[in-house]
Structure formats: structure tokens, C-alpha cells
PDB file of C-alpha atoms in Angstrom:
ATOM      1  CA  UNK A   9      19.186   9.400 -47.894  1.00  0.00           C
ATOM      2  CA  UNK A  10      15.998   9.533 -49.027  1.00  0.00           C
ATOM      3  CA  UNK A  11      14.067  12.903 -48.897  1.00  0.00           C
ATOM      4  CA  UNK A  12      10.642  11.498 -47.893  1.00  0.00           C
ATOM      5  CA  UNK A  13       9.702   9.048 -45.014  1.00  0.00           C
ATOM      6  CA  UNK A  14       7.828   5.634 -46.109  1.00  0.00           C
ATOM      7  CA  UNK A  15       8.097   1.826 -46.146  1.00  0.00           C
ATOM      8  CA  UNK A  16      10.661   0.479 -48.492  1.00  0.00           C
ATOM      9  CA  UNK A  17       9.055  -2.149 -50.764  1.00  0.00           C
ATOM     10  CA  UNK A  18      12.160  -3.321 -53.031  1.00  0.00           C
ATOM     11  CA  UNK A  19      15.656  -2.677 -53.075  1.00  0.00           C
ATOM     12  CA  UNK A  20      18.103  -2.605 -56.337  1.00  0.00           C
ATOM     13  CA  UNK A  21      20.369  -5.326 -56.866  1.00  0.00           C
ATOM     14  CA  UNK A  22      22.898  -2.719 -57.171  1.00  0.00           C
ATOM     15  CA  UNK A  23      23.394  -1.969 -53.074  1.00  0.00           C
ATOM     16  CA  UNK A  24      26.298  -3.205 -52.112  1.00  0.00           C
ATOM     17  CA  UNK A  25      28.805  -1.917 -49.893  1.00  0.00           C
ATOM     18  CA  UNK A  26      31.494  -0.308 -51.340  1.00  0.00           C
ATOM     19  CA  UNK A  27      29.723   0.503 -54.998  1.00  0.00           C
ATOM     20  CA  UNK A  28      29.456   3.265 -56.805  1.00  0.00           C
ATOM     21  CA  UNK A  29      26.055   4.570 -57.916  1.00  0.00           C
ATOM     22  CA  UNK A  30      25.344   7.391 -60.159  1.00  0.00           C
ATOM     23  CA  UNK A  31      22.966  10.336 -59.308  1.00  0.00           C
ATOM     24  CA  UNK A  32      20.060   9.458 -60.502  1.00  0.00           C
ATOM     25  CA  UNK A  33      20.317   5.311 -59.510  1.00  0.00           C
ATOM     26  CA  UNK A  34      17.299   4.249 -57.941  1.00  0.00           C
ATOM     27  CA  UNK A  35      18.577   2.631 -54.889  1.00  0.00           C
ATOM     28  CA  UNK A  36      15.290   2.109 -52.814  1.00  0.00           C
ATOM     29  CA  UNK A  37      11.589   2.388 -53.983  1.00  0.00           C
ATOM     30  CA  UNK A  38       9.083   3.356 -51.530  1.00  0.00           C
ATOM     31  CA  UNK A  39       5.585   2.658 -50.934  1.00  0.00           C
ATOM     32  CA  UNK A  40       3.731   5.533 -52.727  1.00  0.00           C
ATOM     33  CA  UNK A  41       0.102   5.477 -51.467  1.00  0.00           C
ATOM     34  CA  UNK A  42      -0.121   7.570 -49.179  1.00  0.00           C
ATOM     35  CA  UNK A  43       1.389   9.860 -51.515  1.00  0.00           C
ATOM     36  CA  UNK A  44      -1.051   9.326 -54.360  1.00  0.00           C
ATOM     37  CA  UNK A  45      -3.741   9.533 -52.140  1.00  0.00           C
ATOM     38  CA  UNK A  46      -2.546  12.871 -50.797  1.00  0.00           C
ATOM     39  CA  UNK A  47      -2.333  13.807 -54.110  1.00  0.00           C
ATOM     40  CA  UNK A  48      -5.809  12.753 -55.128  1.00  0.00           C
ATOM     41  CA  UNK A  49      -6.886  14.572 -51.761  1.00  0.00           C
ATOM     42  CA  UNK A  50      -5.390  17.592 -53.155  1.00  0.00           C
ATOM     43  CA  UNK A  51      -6.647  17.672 -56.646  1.00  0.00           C
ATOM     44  CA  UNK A  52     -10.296  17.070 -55.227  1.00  0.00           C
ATOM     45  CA  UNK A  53     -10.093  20.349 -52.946  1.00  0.00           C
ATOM     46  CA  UNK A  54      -8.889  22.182 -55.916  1.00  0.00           C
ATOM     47  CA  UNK A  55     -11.871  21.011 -57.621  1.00  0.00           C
ATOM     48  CA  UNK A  56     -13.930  22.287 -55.367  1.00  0.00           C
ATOM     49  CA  UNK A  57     -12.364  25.445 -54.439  1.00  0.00           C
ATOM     50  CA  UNK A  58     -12.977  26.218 -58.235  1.00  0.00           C
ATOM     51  CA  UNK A  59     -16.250  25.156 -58.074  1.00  0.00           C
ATOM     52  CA  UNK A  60     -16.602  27.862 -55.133  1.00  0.00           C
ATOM     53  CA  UNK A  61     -14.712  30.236 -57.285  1.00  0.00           C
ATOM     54  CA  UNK A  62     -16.868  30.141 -60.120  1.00  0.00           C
ATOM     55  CA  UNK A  63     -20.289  30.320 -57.632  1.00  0.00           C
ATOM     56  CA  UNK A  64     -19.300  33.212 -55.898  1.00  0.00           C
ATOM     57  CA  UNK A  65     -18.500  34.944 -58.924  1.00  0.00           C
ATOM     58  CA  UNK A  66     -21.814  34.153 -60.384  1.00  0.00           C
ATOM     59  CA  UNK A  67     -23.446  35.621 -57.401  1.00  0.00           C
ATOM     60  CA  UNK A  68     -21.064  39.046 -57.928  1.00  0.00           C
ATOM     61  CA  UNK A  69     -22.360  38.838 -61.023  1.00  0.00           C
ATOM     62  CA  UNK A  70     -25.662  38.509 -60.080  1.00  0.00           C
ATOM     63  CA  UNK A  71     -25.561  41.499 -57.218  1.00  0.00           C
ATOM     64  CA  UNK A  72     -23.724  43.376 -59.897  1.00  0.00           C
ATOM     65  CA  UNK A  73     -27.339  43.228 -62.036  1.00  0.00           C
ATOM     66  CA  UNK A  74     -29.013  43.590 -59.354  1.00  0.00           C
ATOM     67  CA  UNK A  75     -27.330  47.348 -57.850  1.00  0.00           C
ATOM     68  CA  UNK A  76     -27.794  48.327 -62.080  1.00  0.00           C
ATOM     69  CA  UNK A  77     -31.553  48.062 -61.605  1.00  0.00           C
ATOM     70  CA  UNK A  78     -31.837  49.244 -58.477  1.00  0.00           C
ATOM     71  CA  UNK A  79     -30.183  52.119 -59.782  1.00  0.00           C
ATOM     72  CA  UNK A  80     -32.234  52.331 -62.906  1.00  0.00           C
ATOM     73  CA  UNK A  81     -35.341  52.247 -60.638  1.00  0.00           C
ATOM     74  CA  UNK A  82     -34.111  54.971 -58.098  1.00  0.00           C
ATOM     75  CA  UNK A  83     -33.582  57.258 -61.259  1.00  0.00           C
ATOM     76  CA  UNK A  84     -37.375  56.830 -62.615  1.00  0.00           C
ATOM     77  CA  UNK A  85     -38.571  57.414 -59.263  1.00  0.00           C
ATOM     78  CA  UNK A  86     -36.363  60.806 -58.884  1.00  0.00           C
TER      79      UNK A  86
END
């Protein structure tokens, strides 16, 4: 049984009923588009949550600064 749903697009010469097969035989290939393309999907959202990632901490950064000056300024004015 195969553990993921899709079309079947070849089956090995070795199906037969009544053989043997090893674990490991590859008995059925499927159709693995969708798959790659779920895949691709996926690395292109990492991508961009990174992307986000490394913004936001730019703009910590940023604030970060920001809070040391304000905090330089509110000591000259004391």
C-alpha cells in the first residue's frame, strides 16, 4: 500500500501475483507534481518568512538605537 495518494504512471514488470518482492522494490511510481510543487510552495514561504525575519529584526535593531538616544538626550536635558 502506498503511503501517499496520486496517479500511478508505470508499474514494475515485477507485479505479479503470487511474487515475492523485497522491502525496498519499487512496485508502483506515482505522479510526483503535485508533490514537487508543494515542495517548491514550501521552500518559497520559507524564503520569505526569513526575509520577514531578518526585517523585523533590523527594525528591533533600529528601535533599539533609537530608545539609546532618546535616553542619551533625556540625560543632557536632566
Amino acid at each position: 500500500r502506498a503511503l501517499v495518494a496520486g496517479e500511478i504512471v508505470s508499474i514494475s514488470d515485477d507485479v505479479e501475483v503470487g511474487r515475492r518482492v523485497e522491502a525496498g522494490d519499487t512496485l508502483v511510481t506515482l505522479d510526483d507534481f503535485p508533490y514537487r510543487g508543494a515542495l517548491t510552495e514550501a521552500r518559497a514561504n520559507l524564503r520569505e518568512a526569513e526575509a520577514t525575519l531578518t526585517e523585523r529584526q533590523a527594525s528591533v535593531r533600529a528601535e533599539e538605537i533609537a530608545v539609546s538616544r532618546a535616553q542619551v538626550q533625556l540625560e543632557l536635558a536632566r
